Coordinates of C-alpha atoms in Angstrom, one line a residue:
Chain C
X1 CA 12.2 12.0 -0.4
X2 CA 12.9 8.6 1.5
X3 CA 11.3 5.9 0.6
X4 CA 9.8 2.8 2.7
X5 CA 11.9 2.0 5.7
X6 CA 11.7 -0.8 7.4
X7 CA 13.1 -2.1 10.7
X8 CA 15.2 -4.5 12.3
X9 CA 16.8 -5.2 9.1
X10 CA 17.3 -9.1 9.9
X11 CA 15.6 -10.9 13.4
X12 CA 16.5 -14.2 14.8
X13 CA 13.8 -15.7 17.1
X14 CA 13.4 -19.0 18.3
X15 CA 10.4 -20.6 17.6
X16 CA 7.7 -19.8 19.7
X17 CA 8.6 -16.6 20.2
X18 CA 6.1 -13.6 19.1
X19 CA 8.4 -11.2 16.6
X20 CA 7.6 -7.3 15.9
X21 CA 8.2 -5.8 12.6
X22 CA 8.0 -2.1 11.8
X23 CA 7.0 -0.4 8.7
X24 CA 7.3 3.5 7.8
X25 CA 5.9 4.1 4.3
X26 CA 6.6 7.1 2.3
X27 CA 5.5 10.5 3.2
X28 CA 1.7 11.0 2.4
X29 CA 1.1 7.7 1.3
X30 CA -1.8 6.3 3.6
X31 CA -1.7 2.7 2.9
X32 CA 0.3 0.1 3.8
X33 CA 0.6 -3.6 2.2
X34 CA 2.9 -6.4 4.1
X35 CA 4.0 -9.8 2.1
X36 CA 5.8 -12.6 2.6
X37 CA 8.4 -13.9 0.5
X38 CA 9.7 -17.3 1.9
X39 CA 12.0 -19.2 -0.3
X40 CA 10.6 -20.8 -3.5
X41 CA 7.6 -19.6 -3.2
X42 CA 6.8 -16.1 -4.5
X43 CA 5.2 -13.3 -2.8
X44 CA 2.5 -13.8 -0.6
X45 CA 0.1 -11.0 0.1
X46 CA -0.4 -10.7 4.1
X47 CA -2.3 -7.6 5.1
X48 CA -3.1 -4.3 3.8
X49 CA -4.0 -0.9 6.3
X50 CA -5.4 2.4 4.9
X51 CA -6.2 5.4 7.3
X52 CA -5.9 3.0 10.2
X53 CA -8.0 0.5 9.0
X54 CA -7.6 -3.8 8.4
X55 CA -9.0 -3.2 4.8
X56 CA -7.7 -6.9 3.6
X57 CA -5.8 -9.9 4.5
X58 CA -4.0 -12.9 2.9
X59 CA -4.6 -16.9 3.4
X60 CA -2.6 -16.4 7.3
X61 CA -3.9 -17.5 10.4
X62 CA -4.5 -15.2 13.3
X63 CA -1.0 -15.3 14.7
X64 CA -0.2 -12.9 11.6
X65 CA -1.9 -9.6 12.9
X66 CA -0.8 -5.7 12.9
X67 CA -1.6 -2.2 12.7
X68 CA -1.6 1.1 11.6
X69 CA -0.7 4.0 13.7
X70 CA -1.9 7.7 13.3
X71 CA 1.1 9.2 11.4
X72 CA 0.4 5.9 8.8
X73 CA 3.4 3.6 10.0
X74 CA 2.8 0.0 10.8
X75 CA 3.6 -3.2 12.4
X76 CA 3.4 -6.5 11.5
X77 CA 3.3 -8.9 14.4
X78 CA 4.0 -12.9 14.4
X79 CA 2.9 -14.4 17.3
X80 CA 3.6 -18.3 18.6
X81 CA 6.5 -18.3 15.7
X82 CA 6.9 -21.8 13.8
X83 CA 10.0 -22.4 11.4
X84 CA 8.1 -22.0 8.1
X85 CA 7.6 -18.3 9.6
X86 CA 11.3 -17.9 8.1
X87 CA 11.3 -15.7 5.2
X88 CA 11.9 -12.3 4.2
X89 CA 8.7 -10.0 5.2
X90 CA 8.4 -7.0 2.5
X91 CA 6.2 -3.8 3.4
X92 CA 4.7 -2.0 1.0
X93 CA 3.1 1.6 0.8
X94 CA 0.7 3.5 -1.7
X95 CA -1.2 6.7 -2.0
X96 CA -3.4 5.3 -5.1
X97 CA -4.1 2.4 -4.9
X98 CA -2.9 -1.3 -6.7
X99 CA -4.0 0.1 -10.1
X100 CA -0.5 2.3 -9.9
X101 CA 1.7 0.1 -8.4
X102 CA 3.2 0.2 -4.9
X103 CA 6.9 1.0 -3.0
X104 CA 8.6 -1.2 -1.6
X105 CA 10.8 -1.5 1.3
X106 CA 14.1 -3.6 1.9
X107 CA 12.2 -5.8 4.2
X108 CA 12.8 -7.3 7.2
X109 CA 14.2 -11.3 7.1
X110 CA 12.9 -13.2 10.0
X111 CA 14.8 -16.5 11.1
X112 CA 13.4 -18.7 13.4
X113 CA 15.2 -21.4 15.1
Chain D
X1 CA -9.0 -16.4 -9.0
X2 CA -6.4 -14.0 -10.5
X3 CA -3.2 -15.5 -11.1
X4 CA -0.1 -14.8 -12.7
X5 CA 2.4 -17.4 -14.2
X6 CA 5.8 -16.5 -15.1
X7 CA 9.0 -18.9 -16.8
X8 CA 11.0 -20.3 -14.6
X9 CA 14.3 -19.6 -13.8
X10 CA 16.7 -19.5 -13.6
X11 CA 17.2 -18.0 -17.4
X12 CA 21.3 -17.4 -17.9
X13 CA 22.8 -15.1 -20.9
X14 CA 25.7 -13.8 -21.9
X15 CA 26.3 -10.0 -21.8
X16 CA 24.5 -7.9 -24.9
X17 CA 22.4 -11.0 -25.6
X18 CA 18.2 -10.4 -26.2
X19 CA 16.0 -11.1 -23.4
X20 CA 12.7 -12.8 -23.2
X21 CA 10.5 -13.3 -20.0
X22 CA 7.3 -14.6 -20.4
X23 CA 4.3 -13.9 -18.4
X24 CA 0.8 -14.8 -18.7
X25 CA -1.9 -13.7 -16.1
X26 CA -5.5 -14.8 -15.8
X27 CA -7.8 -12.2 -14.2
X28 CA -11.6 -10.8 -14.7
X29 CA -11.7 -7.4 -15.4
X30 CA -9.0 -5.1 -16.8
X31 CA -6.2 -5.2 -14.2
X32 CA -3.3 -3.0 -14.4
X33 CA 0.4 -5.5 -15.2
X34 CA 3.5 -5.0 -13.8
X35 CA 7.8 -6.1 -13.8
X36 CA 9.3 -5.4 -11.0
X37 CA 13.0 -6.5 -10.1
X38 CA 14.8 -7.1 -6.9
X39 CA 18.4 -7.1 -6.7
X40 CA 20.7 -9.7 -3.9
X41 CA 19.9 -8.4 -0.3
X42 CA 17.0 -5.7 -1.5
X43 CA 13.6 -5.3 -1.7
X44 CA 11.5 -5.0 -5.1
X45 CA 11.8 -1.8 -7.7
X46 CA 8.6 -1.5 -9.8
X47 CA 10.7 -1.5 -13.6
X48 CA 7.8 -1.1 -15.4
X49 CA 3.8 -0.6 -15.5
X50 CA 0.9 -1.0 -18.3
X51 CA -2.7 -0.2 -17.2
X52 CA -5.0 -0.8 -20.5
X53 CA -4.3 -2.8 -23.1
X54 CA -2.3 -2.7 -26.0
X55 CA -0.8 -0.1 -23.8
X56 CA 3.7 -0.4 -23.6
X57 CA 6.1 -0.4 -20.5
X58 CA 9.5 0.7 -20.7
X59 CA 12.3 1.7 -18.6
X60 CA 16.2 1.4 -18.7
X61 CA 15.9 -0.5 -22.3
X62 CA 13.2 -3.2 -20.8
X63 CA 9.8 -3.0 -23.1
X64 CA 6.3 -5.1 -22.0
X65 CA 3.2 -5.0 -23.8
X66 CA -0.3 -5.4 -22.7
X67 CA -1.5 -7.8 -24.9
X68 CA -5.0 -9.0 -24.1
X69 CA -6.0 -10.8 -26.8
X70 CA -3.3 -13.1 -25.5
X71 CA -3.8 -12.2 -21.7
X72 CA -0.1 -11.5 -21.9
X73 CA 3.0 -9.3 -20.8
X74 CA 6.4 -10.7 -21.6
X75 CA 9.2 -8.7 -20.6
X76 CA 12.2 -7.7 -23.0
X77 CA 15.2 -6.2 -23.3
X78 CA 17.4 -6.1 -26.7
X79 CA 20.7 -6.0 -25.4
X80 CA 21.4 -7.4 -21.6
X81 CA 24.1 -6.3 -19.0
X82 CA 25.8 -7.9 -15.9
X83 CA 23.9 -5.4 -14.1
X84 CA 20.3 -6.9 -15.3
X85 CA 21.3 -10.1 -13.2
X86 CA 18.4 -10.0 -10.7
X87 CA 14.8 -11.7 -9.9
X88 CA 12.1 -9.9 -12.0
X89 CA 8.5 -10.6 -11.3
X90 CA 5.4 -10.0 -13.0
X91 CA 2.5 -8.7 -11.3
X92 CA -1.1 -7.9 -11.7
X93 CA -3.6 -5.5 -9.9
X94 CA -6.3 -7.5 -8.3
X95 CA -8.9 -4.7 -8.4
X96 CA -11.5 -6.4 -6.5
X97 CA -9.2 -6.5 -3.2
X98 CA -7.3 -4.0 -4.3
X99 CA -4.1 -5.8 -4.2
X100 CA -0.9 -7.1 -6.3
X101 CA -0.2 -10.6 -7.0
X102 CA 2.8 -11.5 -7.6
X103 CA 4.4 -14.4 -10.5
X104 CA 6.8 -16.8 -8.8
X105 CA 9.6 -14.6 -10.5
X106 CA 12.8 -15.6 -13.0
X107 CA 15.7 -15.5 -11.8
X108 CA 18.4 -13.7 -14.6
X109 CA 22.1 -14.6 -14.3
X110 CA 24.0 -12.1 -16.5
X111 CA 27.5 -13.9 -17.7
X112 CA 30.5 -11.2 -19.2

């Protein structure tokens, strides 16, 4: 079974610049979580999809935003990109819920410049 | 808010030495508590899981225990490896947003 890809693998940007991330979670799990981890400073909770659906988001402003396509993959996309926007961007999925714990991907690390 | 507070790292030990990684977590309700670990260049493995208290996590010789009384869940392991160098974070289930939040995480350096 393959677990949660995610793509590119690394993505340089200069700052300013609006960056696309891509999430596929694994097979029959309909919910999708996205964090950041920057350096030092944990893992911050983004945005959480389910059946298509915004159902959450972190302390972000609106230049954070995404979706959730039919067949359950997602994207996660940075607009107007400032340097603390560096940091690796982890997706998540899950087919019950927090109470059970979710999958993670490789994630995706962002540089801006 | 729920939180989750962790030791900081990093914590270094020689090979076959015990291991101790304390986590408290403060939360309303009965969340679920987690480890997981993430390994240079990769993403985080859920190690281990507890959803009611009292309840014990365990997997590849790491033990946690739900302790409420305490509102604990320190992660051990009796005899360490090089292999066990890695960032392990504690988690809770947040089941109001339905969500896990994460400790700051340890980092483990493993000497031989």
């Amino acid at each position: 079974e393959a677990g949660v890809t995610q793509s590119p693998t690394h993505l340089i940007k200069t700052r300013g610049q609006q960056a696309t991330l891509r999430c596929s979670p694994i097979s029959g799990h309909t919910s999708v979580y996205w964090y950041q981890q920057a350096l030092g400073l944990g893992l911050q909770f983004l945005l959480w999809y389910d059946e298509g659906e915004e159902r959450n988001r972190g302390n972000f402003p609106p230049r954070f935003s995404g979706r959730q396509f039919p067949n359950y993959s997602s994207e996660l996309n940075v607009n107007a990109l400032e340097l603390e926007d560096s940091a690796l961007y982890l997706c998540a999925s899950s087919s019950q819920g927090a109470d059970y714990g979710y999958t993670f991907g490789s994630g995706t690390r962002l540089t801006v410049v | 808010g729920n939180s989750v507070t962790q030791m900081e790292g990093p914590v270094t030990l020689s090979e076959e030495a015990f291991l101790t990684i304390n986590c408290t977590y403060t939360a309303t309700g009965y969340p679920s508590l987690f480890w997981y670990v993430q390994y240079p260049g990769e993403g985080l493995q859920l190690l281990l899981k507890a959803t009611k208290a009292d309840d014990k996590g365990s997997n590849k010789g790491f033990e946690a225990t739900y302790r409420k009384e305490t509102t604990s869940f320190h992660l051990e392991k009796g005899s360490v490896q090089v292999s066990d160098s890695a960032v392990y974070f504690c988690a809770l289930s947040d089941r109001g947003d339905d969500k896990i939040i994460f400790g700051k995480g340890t980092r483990l350096h493993i000497l031989p």
